[in-house]
mmCIF file of C-alpha atoms in Angstrom:
data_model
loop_
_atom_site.group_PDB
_atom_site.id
_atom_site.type_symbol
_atom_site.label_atom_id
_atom_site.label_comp_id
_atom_site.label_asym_id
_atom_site.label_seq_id
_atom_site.Cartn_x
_atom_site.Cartn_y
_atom_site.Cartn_z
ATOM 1 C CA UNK A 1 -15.980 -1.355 -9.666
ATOM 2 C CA UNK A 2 -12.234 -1.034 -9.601
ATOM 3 C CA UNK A 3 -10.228 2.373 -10.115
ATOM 4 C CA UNK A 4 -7.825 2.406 -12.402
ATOM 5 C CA UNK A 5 -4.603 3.387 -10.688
ATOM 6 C CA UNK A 6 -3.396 6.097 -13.408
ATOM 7 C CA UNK A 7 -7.178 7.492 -11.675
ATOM 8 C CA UNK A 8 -6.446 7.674 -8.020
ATOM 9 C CA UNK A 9 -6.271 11.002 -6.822
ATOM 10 C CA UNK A 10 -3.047 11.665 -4.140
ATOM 11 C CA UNK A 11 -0.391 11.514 -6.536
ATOM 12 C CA UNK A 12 2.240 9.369 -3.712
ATOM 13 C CA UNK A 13 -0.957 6.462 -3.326
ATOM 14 C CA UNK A 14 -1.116 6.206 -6.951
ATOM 15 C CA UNK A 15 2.766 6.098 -7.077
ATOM 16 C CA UNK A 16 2.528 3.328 -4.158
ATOM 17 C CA UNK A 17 0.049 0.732 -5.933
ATOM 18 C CA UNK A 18 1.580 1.541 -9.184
ATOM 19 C CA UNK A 19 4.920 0.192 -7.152
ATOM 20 C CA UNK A 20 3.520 -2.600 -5.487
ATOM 21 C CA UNK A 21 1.664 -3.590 -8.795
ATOM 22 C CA UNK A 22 5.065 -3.104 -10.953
ATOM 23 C CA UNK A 23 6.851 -5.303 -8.296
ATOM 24 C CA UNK A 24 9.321 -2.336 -8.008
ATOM 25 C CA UNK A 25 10.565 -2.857 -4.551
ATOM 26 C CA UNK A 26 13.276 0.521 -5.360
ATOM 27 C CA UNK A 27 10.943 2.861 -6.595
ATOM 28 C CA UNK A 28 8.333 1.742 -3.938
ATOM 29 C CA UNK A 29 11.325 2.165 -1.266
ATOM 30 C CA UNK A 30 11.845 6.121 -2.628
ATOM 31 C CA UNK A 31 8.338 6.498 -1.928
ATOM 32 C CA UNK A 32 8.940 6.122 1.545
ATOM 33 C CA UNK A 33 10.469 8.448 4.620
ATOM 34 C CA UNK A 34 13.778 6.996 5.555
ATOM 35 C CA UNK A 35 11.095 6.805 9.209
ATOM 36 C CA UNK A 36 8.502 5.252 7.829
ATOM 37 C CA UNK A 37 6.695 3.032 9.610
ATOM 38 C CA UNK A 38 3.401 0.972 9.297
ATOM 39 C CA UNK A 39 0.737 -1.578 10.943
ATOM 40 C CA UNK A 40 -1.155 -4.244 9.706
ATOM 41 C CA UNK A 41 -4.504 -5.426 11.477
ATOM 42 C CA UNK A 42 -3.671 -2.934 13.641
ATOM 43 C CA UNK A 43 -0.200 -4.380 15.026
ATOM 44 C CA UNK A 44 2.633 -2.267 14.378
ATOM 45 C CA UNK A 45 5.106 -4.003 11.814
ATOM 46 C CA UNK A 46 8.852 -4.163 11.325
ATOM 47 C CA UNK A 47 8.629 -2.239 7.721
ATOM 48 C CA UNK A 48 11.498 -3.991 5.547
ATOM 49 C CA UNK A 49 10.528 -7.537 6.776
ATOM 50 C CA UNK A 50 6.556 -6.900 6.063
ATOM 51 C CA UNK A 51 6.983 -5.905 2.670
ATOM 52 C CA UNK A 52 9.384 -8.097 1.521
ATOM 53 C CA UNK A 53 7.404 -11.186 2.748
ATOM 54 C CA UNK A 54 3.343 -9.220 1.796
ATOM 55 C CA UNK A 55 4.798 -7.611 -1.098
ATOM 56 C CA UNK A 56 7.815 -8.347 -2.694
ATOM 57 C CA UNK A 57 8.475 -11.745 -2.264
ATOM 58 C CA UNK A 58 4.970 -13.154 -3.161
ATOM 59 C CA UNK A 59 3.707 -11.047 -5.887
ATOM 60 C CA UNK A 60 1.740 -8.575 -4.152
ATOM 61 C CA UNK A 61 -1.397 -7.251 -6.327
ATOM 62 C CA UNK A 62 -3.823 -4.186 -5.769
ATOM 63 C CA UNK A 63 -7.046 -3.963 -7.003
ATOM 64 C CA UNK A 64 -8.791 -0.329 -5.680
ATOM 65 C CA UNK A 65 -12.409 -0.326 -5.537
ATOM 66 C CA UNK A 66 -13.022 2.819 -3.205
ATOM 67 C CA UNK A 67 -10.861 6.245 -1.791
ATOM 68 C CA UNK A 68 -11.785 8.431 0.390
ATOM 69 C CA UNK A 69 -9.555 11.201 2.234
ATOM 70 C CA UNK A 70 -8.742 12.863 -0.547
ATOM 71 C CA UNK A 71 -6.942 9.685 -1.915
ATOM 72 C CA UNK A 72 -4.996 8.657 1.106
ATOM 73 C CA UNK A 73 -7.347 6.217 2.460
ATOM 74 C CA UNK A 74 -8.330 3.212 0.310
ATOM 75 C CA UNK A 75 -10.479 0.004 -0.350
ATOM 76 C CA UNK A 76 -8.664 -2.778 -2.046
ATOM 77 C CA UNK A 77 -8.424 -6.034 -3.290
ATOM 78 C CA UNK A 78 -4.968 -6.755 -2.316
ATOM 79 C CA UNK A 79 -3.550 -10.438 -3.379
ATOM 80 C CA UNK A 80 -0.182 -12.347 -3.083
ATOM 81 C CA UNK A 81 0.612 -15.671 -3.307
ATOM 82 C CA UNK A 82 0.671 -16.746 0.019
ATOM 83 C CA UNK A 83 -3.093 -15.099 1.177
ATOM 84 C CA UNK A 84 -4.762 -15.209 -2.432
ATOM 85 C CA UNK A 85 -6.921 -12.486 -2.609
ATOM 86 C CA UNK A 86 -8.938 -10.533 0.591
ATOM 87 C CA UNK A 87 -10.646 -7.490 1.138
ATOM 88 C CA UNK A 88 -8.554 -4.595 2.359
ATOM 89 C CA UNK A 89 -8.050 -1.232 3.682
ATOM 90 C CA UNK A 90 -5.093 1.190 3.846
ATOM 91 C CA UNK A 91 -4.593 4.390 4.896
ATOM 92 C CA UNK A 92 -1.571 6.791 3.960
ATOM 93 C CA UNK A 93 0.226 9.905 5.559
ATOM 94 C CA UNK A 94 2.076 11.735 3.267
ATOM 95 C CA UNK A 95 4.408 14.022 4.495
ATOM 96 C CA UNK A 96 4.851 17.475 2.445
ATOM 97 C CA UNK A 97 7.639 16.213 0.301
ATOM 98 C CA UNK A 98 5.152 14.101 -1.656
ATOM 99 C CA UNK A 99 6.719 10.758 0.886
ATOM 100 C CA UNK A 100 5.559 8.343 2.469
ATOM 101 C CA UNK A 101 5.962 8.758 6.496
ATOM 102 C CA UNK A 102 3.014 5.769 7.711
ATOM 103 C CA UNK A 103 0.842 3.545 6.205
ATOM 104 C CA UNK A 104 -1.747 0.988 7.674
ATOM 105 C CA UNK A 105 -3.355 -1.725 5.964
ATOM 106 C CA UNK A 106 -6.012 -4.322 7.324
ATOM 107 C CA UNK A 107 -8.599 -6.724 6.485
ATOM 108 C CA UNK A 108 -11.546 -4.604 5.551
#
């Protein structure tokens, strides 16, 4: 059962998959602290170069089935063109400014 993303409670995770779904690679970079960082399968990741090759570059897609955390932790089916589609998780902090500061992502 898949949330829609105008549904998704924290107001900066619905602005983030709205982003990533829009392929808006500016307003998903305002989003962000000009620290954030983030980790994938649990390996830290250089930020810029992870989303432009996860994201940006090969049509990145969320599908949210599940949040918990008030909204900043998620269950998604996340697609691009170079994994097709898997079963993830993220998690968000969002810093009191409404931005970005971490996020992690993993298979789920």
């Amino acid at each position: 059962m898949t949330i829609q993303t105008a549904r998704l409670s924290d107001p900066s995770v619905r602005a983030f998959v709205s982003a990533v779904n829009a392929h808006d690679r500016d307003g998903f970079l305002k989003l962000l602290t000009d620290d954030a960082t983030m980790s994938d399968d649990g390996s830290e990741r250089d930020l810029a170069d992870w989303i432009d090759r996860e994201i940006f570059s090969s049509h990145g897609h969320m599908e949210v089935d599940n949040e918990s955390q008030r909204g900043r932790a998620l269950l998604a089916r996340y697609s691009n063109d170079t994994w097709g589609e898997m079963r993830t998780k993220w998690r968000f902090t969002v810093e009191d400014d409404g931005r970005i500061s971490r996020f992690e992502t993993g298979q789920a």
